[in-house]
Structure formats: structure tokens, C-alpha cells
Coordinates of C-alpha atoms in Angstrom, one line a residue:
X99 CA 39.0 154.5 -175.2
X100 CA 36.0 153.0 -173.3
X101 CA 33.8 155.8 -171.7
X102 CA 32.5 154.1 -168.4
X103 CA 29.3 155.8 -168.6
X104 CA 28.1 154.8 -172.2
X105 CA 30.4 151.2 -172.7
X106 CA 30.7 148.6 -170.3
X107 CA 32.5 145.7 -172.5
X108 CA 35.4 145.2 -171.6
X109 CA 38.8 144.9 -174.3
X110 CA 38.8 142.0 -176.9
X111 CA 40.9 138.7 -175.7
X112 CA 42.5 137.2 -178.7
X113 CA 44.8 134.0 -178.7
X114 CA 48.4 134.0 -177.6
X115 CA 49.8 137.3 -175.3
X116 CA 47.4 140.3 -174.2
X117 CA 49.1 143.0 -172.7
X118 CA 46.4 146.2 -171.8
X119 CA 47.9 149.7 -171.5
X120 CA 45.3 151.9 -169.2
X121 CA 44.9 155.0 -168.0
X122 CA 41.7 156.3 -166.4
X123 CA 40.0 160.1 -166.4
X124 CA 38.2 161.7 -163.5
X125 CA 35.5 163.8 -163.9
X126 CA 37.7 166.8 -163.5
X127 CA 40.0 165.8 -166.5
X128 CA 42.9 164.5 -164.3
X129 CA 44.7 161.4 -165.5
X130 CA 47.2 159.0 -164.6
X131 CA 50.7 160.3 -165.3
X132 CA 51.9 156.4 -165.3
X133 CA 49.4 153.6 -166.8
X134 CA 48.7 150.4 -165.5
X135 CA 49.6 147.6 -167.1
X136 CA 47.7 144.2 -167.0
X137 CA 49.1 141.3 -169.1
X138 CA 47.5 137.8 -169.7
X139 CA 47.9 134.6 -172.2
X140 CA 45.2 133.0 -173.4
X141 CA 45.1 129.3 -175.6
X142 CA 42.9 127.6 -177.3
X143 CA 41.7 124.2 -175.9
X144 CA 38.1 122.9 -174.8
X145 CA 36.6 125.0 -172.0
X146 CA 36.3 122.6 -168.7
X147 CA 34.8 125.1 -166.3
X148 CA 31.1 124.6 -165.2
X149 CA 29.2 127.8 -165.9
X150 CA 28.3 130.0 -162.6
X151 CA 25.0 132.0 -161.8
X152 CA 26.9 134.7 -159.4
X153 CA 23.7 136.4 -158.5
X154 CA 20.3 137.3 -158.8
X155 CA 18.1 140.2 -158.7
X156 CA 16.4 139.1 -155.9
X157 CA 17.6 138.1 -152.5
X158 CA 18.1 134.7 -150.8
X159 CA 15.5 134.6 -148.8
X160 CA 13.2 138.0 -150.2
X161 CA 9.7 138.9 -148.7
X162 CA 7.3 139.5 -151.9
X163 CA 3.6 141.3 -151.4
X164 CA 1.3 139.3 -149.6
X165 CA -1.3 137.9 -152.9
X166 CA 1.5 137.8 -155.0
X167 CA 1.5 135.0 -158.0
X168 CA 4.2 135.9 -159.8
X169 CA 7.6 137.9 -159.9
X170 CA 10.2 138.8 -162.6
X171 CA 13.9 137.9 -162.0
X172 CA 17.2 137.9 -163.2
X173 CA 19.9 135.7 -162.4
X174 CA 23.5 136.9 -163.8
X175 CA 26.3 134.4 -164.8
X176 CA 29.9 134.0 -165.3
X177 CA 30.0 133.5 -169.1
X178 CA 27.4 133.2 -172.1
X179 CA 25.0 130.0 -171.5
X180 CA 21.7 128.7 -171.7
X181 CA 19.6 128.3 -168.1
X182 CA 16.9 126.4 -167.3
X183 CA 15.2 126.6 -163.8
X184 CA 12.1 124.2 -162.0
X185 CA 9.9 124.7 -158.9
X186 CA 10.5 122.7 -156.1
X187 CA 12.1 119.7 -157.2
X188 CA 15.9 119.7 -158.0
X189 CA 15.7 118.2 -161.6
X190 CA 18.8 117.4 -164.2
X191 CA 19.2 120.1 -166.4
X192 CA 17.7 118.4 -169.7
X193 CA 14.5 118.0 -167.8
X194 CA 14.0 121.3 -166.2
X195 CA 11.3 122.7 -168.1
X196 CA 11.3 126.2 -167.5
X197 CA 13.3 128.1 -169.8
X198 CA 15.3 131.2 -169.2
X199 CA 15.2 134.4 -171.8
X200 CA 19.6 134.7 -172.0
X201 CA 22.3 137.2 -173.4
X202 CA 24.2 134.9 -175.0
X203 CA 26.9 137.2 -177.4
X204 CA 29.8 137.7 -175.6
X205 CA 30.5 141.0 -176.7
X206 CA 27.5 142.3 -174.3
X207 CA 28.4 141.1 -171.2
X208 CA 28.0 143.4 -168.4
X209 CA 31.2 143.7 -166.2
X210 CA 31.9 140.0 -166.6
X211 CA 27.8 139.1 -166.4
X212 CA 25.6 138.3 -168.6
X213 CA 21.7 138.2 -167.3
X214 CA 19.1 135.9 -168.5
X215 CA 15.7 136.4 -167.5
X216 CA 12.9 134.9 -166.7
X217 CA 9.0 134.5 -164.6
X218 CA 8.5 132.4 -161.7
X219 CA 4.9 132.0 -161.5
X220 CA 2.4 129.9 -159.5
X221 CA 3.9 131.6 -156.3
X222 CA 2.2 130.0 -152.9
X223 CA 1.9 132.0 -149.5
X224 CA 5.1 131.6 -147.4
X225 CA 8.1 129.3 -149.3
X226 CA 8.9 129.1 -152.7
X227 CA 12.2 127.2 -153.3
X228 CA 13.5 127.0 -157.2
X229 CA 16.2 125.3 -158.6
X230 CA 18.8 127.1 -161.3
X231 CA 21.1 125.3 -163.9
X232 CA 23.2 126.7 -166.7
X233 CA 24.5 125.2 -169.9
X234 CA 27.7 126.9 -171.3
X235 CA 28.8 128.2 -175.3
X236 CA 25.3 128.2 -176.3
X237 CA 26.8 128.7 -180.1
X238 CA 29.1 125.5 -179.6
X239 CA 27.5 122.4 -182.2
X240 CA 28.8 119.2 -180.3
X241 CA 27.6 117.1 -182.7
X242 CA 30.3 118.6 -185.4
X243 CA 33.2 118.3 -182.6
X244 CA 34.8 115.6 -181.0
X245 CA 36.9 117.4 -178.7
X246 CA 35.1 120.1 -177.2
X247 CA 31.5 119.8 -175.1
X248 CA 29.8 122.1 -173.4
X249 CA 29.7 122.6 -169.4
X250 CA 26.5 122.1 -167.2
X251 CA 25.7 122.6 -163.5
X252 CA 25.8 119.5 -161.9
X253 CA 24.7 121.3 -158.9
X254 CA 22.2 123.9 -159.1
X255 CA 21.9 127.2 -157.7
X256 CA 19.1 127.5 -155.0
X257 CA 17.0 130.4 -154.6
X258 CA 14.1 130.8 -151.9
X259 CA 11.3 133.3 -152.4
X260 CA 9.0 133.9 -149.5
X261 CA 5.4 135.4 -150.2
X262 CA 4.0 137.4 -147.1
X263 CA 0.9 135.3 -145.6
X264 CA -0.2 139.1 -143.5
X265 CA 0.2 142.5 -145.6
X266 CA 1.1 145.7 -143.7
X267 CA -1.0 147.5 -140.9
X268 CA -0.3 151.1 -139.3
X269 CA -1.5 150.2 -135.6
X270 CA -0.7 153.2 -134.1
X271 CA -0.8 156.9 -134.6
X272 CA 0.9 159.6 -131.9
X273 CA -0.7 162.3 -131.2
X274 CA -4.6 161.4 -131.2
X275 CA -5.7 164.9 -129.8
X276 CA -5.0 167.9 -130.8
X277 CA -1.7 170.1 -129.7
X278 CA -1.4 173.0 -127.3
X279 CA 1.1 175.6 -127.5
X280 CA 1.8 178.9 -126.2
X281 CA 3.5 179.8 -129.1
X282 CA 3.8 179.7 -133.2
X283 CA 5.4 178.5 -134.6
X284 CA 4.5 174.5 -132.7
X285 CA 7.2 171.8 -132.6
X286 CA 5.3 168.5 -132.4
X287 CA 6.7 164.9 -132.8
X288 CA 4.7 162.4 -134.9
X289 CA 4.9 158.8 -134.1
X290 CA 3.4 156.1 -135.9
X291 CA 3.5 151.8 -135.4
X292 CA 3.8 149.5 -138.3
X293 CA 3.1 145.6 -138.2
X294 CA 3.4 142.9 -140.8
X295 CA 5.1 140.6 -142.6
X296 CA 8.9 141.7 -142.4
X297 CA 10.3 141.7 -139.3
X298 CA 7.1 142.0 -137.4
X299 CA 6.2 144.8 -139.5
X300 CA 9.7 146.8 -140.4
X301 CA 8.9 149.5 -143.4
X302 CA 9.2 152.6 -144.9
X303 CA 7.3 155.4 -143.7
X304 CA 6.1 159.2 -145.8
X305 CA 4.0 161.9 -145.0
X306 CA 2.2 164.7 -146.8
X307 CA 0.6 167.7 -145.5
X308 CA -3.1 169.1 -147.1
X309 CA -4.8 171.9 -144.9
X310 CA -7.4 174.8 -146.9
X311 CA -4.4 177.0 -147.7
X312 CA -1.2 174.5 -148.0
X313 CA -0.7 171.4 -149.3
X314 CA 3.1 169.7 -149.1
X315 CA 5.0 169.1 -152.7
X316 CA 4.6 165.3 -152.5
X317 CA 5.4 162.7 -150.0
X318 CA 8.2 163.1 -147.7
X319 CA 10.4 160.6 -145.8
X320 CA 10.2 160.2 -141.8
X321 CA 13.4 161.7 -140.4
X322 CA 13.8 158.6 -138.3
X323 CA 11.9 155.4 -140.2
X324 CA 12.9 151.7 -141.5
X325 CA 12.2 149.9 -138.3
X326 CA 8.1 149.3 -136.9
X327 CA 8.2 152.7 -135.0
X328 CA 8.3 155.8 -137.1
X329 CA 9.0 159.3 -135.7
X330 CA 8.7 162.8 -136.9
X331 CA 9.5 166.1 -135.6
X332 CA 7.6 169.2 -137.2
X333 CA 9.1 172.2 -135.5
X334 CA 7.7 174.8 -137.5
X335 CA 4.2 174.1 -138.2
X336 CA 1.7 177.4 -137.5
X337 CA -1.8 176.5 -136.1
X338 CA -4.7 175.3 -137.8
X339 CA -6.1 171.7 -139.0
X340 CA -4.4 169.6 -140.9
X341 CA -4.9 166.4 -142.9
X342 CA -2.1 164.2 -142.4
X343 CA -1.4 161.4 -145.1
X344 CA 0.8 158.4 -143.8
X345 CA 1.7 155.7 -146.5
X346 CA 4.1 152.9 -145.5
X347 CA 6.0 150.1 -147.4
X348 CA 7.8 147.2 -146.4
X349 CA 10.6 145.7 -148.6
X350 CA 8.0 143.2 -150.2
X351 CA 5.4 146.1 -151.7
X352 CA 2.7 145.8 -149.3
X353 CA 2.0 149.1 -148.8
X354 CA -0.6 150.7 -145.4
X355 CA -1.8 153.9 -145.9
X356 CA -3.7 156.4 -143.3
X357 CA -5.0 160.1 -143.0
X358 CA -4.9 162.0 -139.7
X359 CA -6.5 164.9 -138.8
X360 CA -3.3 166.9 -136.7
X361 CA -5.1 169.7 -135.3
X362 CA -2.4 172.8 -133.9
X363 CA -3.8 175.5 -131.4
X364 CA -2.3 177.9 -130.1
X365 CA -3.1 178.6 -125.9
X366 CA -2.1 182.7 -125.4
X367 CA -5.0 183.0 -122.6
X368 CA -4.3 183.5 -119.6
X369 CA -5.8 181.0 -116.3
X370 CA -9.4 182.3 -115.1
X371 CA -10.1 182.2 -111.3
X372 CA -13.7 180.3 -111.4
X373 CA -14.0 180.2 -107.8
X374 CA -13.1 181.4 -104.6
X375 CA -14.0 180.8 -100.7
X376 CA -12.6 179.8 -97.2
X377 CA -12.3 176.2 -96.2
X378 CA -10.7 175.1 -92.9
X379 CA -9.3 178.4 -92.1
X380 CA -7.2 178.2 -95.7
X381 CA -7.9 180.7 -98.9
X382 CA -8.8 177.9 -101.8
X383 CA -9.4 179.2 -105.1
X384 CA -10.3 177.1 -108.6
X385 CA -8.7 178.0 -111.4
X386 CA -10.4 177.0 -115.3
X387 CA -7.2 175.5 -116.8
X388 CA -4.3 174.3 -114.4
X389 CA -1.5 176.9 -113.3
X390 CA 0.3 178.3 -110.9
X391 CA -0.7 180.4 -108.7
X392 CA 1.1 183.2 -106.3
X393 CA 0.1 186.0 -104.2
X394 CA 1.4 189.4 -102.3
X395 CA -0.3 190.8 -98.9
X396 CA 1.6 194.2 -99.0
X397 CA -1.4 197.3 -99.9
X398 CA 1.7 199.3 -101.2
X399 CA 2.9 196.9 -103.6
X400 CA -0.9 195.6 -104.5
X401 CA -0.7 194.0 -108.1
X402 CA 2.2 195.5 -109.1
X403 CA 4.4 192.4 -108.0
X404 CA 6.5 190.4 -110.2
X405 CA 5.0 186.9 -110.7
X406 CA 8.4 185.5 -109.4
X407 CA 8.4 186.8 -106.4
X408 CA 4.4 186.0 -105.1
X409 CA 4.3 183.5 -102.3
X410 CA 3.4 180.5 -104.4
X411 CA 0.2 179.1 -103.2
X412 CA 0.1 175.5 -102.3
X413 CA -2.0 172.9 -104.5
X414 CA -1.6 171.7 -107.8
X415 CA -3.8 171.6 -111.3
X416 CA -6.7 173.5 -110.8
X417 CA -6.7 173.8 -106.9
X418 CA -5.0 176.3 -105.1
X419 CA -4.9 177.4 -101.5
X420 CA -2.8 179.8 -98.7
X421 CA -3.2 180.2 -94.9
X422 CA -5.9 182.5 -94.4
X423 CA -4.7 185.9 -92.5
X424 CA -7.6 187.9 -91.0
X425 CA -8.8 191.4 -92.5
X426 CA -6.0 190.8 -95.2
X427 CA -5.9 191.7 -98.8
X428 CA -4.4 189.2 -101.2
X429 CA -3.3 190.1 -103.9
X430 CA -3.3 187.0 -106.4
X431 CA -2.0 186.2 -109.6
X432 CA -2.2 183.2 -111.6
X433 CA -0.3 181.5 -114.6
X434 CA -0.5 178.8 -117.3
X435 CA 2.2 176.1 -118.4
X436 CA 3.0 178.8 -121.7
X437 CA 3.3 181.4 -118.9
X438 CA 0.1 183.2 -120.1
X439 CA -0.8 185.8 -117.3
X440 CA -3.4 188.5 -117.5
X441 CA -2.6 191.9 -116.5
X442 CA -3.0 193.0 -113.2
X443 CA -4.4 190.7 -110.8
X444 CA -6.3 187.4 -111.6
X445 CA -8.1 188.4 -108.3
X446 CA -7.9 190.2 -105.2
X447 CA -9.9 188.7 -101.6
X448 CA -10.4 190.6 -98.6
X449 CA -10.2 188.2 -95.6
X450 CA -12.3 188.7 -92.4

């Protein structure tokens, strides 16, 4: 019985016919009714197959932290061997002088891998290129048998390791003044602009709230991140200030970090008429924030009109004017983007 979760090795291979009865276990306790049945031979002769490094821990090609000297890595091979690696210059194996920390019993494999480990060191800005050998049976004594020799890489296994020359930078930062609503709770969107090394700057973005009676449970992923513009929307934050922290991370570790202050108001007064007087035979009032303004002539009706139905005055922002219509009283009302209104009348004029 091999438990998948605790035992990775995989059934012993012995000389002559292997025939493998199996039948697998879900999680549920459901297993096959019919078992699979995988049959090999295996003989005994000298092993003639170069050894093969089928991966490494690290990418073709991977970005590391701008500064760095040094990284750890892993490379995985086929079989149990020894590996030797050098910097820059494709050497025979018996010469490479770097040598690799290996797993070399073959019970431990690791679904058909077995890692050996080692440090590249002396890293330089922008392109490291290192070359990987392997030397197979590490427990095979030549010297003591004529017939059987171990197998080495006559070509090696490349692996090119890039060190940032520019760490990462937050550039931008959306919104810069504080936000307006008419309402609480406030939906804002947060944007912010990375730039670096990867991809002109592609990363990772988190945020964390602090204000004087809240602070967020750790840092918490952009909805919408992993390219250079990262975007947020909050749609339930209540008013007040707010110190927003911004760390960012890019596949190779460097890391930006930033603190905002988001400040969230909430608007619920309603437009003040500042000024009023006749220009050009027209009714121009000045409002203190810009709205919309409307008005009603009819003494019966006076302020008791429904903002909807006003005759809108003409103008926009913070100006506002009508035709002037002598010995008139208008009746004027006047209202914010968040549809703040006062009661009654914002004002009422008396032409002449």
C-alpha cells in the first residue's frame, strides 16, 4: 500500500518479469472495482543511457532581485548521479569545478527525480549563463569492472539567470485628493503604476488599511494586479482618513513599498446661493459649489415645487442665469451632483 501523501517511492524493480496489481483510493474511500495492471521485464546488462537533468527550480531565463550575489538551486535528474556545474564556460565534466550536493540512493527518488543541490554565487547584473553535467551510478567502482562504466553528459544542460540592473518603483498613485460622496458607505477605485525590471515593471500588488479606530488583518491582494497597473475597488469604506499601505513585488523579490493618506468625506450640504443680480436683462445667480439650478414664477405654487419640474436655469458649474421677467417673483431652487437640496427655497428675487 503506498499512501500518496506520506510515500512517494515508487514499487521495487527486481530482475526478470514485474507485473504491478493497483488500485487507487479517493479521499471519499471509493476504489476501483477493477485494478490496473502494468507489467515490465527488466535484465541485467551495463546501463548505456546518459543521465538527464529534466528540470530546475528556477526558470530558463528567471529575473533575480536587483543586488543579488547569489541564489540556491536545484536541478532534478532522471536517475541517481553525481553533477558538477561551471560559470560561463562550457567545460568537460572532470574539470568543472563546482560541485553539486546529490541524492544519490535510489530508494528516495521523488516521482522518478532525484534533486542535487547546489549555490551559484558571484552573480553579475544582467546575464549569468552556467553550464550542468551529470555523472551516473555514483556507487558503481569502474576500476573493479570491465564491463560496465558509468554515463556522463557529453552535452550539458544550460541554464541562464538574469539579475535585475533597476529594482521596482510605484510611479503612480490614483486618487491624489481626497473623495467626495453624498453617501456612506463610499465606493472608490484605487489605482496604482509599477515600473522595473520585469516586463517594464509587471508585479504583485497588496494593501492594508490603518486609520485611529481600524486597522485591516494583514495585507490584502489587488482584485485586479500582476501586470504594471493595479486596480482596486473599495465599495464600502465609511468616511474618515486613512493610511493606505501599498507593497509590490515582482517575480525576482524586489519589492516597492508606499503609504497614502486616502481621505473619504462625505458631501450631504446642500448648494449656497453666494450671489445674485441682473446683467444684460438676464437673472444670474453664483452658486458656492457647482449644481443645478431651477426655478418656478407661479405665487400659488411659491417653493412648494418639485425640483423636477423648475424651469432649469441656463449656465453650468457655478453660474446660473434665466430671462429676466419684470415685477416677477422667482422662486429658485438649487442642487448638488449627490442631489443635496435645502428645504424650501435656495432663494427667492423679486424683479423690477
Amino acid at each position: 500500500y503506498i499512501n500518496s501523501s506520506e510515500n512517494n517511492n515508487a514499487p521495487a524493480i527486481v530482475t526478470g518479469d514485474n507485473r504491478y496489481y493497483i488500485r487507487c483510493k479517493n479521499f471519499a474511500g471509493q476504489i476501483n472495482d477493477a485494478e490496473f495492471v502494468v507489467e515490465l521485464n527488466a535484465k541485467e546488462g551495463p546501463d548505456l543511457t546518459n543521465p538527464e537533468i529534466t528540470r530546475f527550480s528556477l526558470e530558463e531565463g528567471a529575473y533575480l532581485r536587483q543586488g543579488a550575489n547569489s541564489t540556491e538551486i536545484v536541478a532534478y535528474v532522471n536517475e541517481p548521479s553525481d553533477c558538477k556545474f561551471s560559470q560561463g564556460v562550457d567545460l568537460n565534466y572532470d574539470v568543472m569545478p563546482e560541485l553539486m550536493a546529490c541524492i544519490k540512493d535510489p530508494s528516495i527518488g521523488i516521482l522518478g527525480e532525484w534533486p542535487c543541490y547546489a549555490s551559484l554565487k558571484n552573480l553579475q547584473s544582467d546575464n549569468n549563463k552556467f553550464f550542468f553535467k551529470c555523472k551516473d551510478q555514483p556507487s558503481l567502482n569502474e576500476s573493479t569492472s570491465p564491463i560496465f562504466r558509468r554515463n556522463i553528459n557529453q552535452k550539458s544542460k544550460e541554464l541562464n539567470l538574469n539579475v535585475c540592473d533597476q529594482g521596482l518603483e510605484i510611479t503612480e498613485f490614483e486618487p491624489e485628493e481626497a473623495v467626495i460622496n453624498g453617501q456612506s458607505p463610499v465606493e472608490t477605485d484605487i489605482r496604482v503604476v509599477t515600473s522595473g525590471c520585469i516586463d517594464q515593471g509587471k508585479a504583485n500588488c497588496y494593501y492594508r488599511f490603518e486609520s485611529r479606530d481600524y486597522t485591516s488583518n494583514g495585507e490584502i491582494k489587488f482584485f485586479d494586479t500582476g501586470r504594471i497597473i493595479h486596480e482596486q475597488t473599495f465599495s464600502t469604506i465609511i468616511p474618515g482618513d486613512y493610511d493606505l499601505n501599498i507593497s509590490c513585488m515582482d517575480d525576482a523579490g524586489n519589492k516597492a513599498e508606499i503609504t497614502k493618506e486616502l481621505k473619504i468625506e462625505i458631501d450631504d450640504s446642500p448648494p449656497q446661493i453666494v450671489k445674485a443680480y441682473d446683467l444684460g436683462n438676464r437673472i444670474n445667480i453664483i452658486t458656492n459649489e457647482a449644481a443645478e439650478c431651477r426655478y418656478h414664477k407661479d405665487n400659488a405654487v411659491g417653493c412648494n415645487f418639485d425640483f423636477s419640474e423648475g424651469n432649469l436655469m441656463e449656465g453650468v458649474g457655478n453660474t446660473h442665469t434665466a430671462a429676466w421677467e419684470k415685477n416677477k417673483n422667482y422662486y429658485i431652487k438649487c442642487q448638488d451632483q449627490y442631489e443635496n437640496q435645502g428645504t424650501g427655497c435656495s432663494i427667492v428675487l423679486r424683479t423690477y
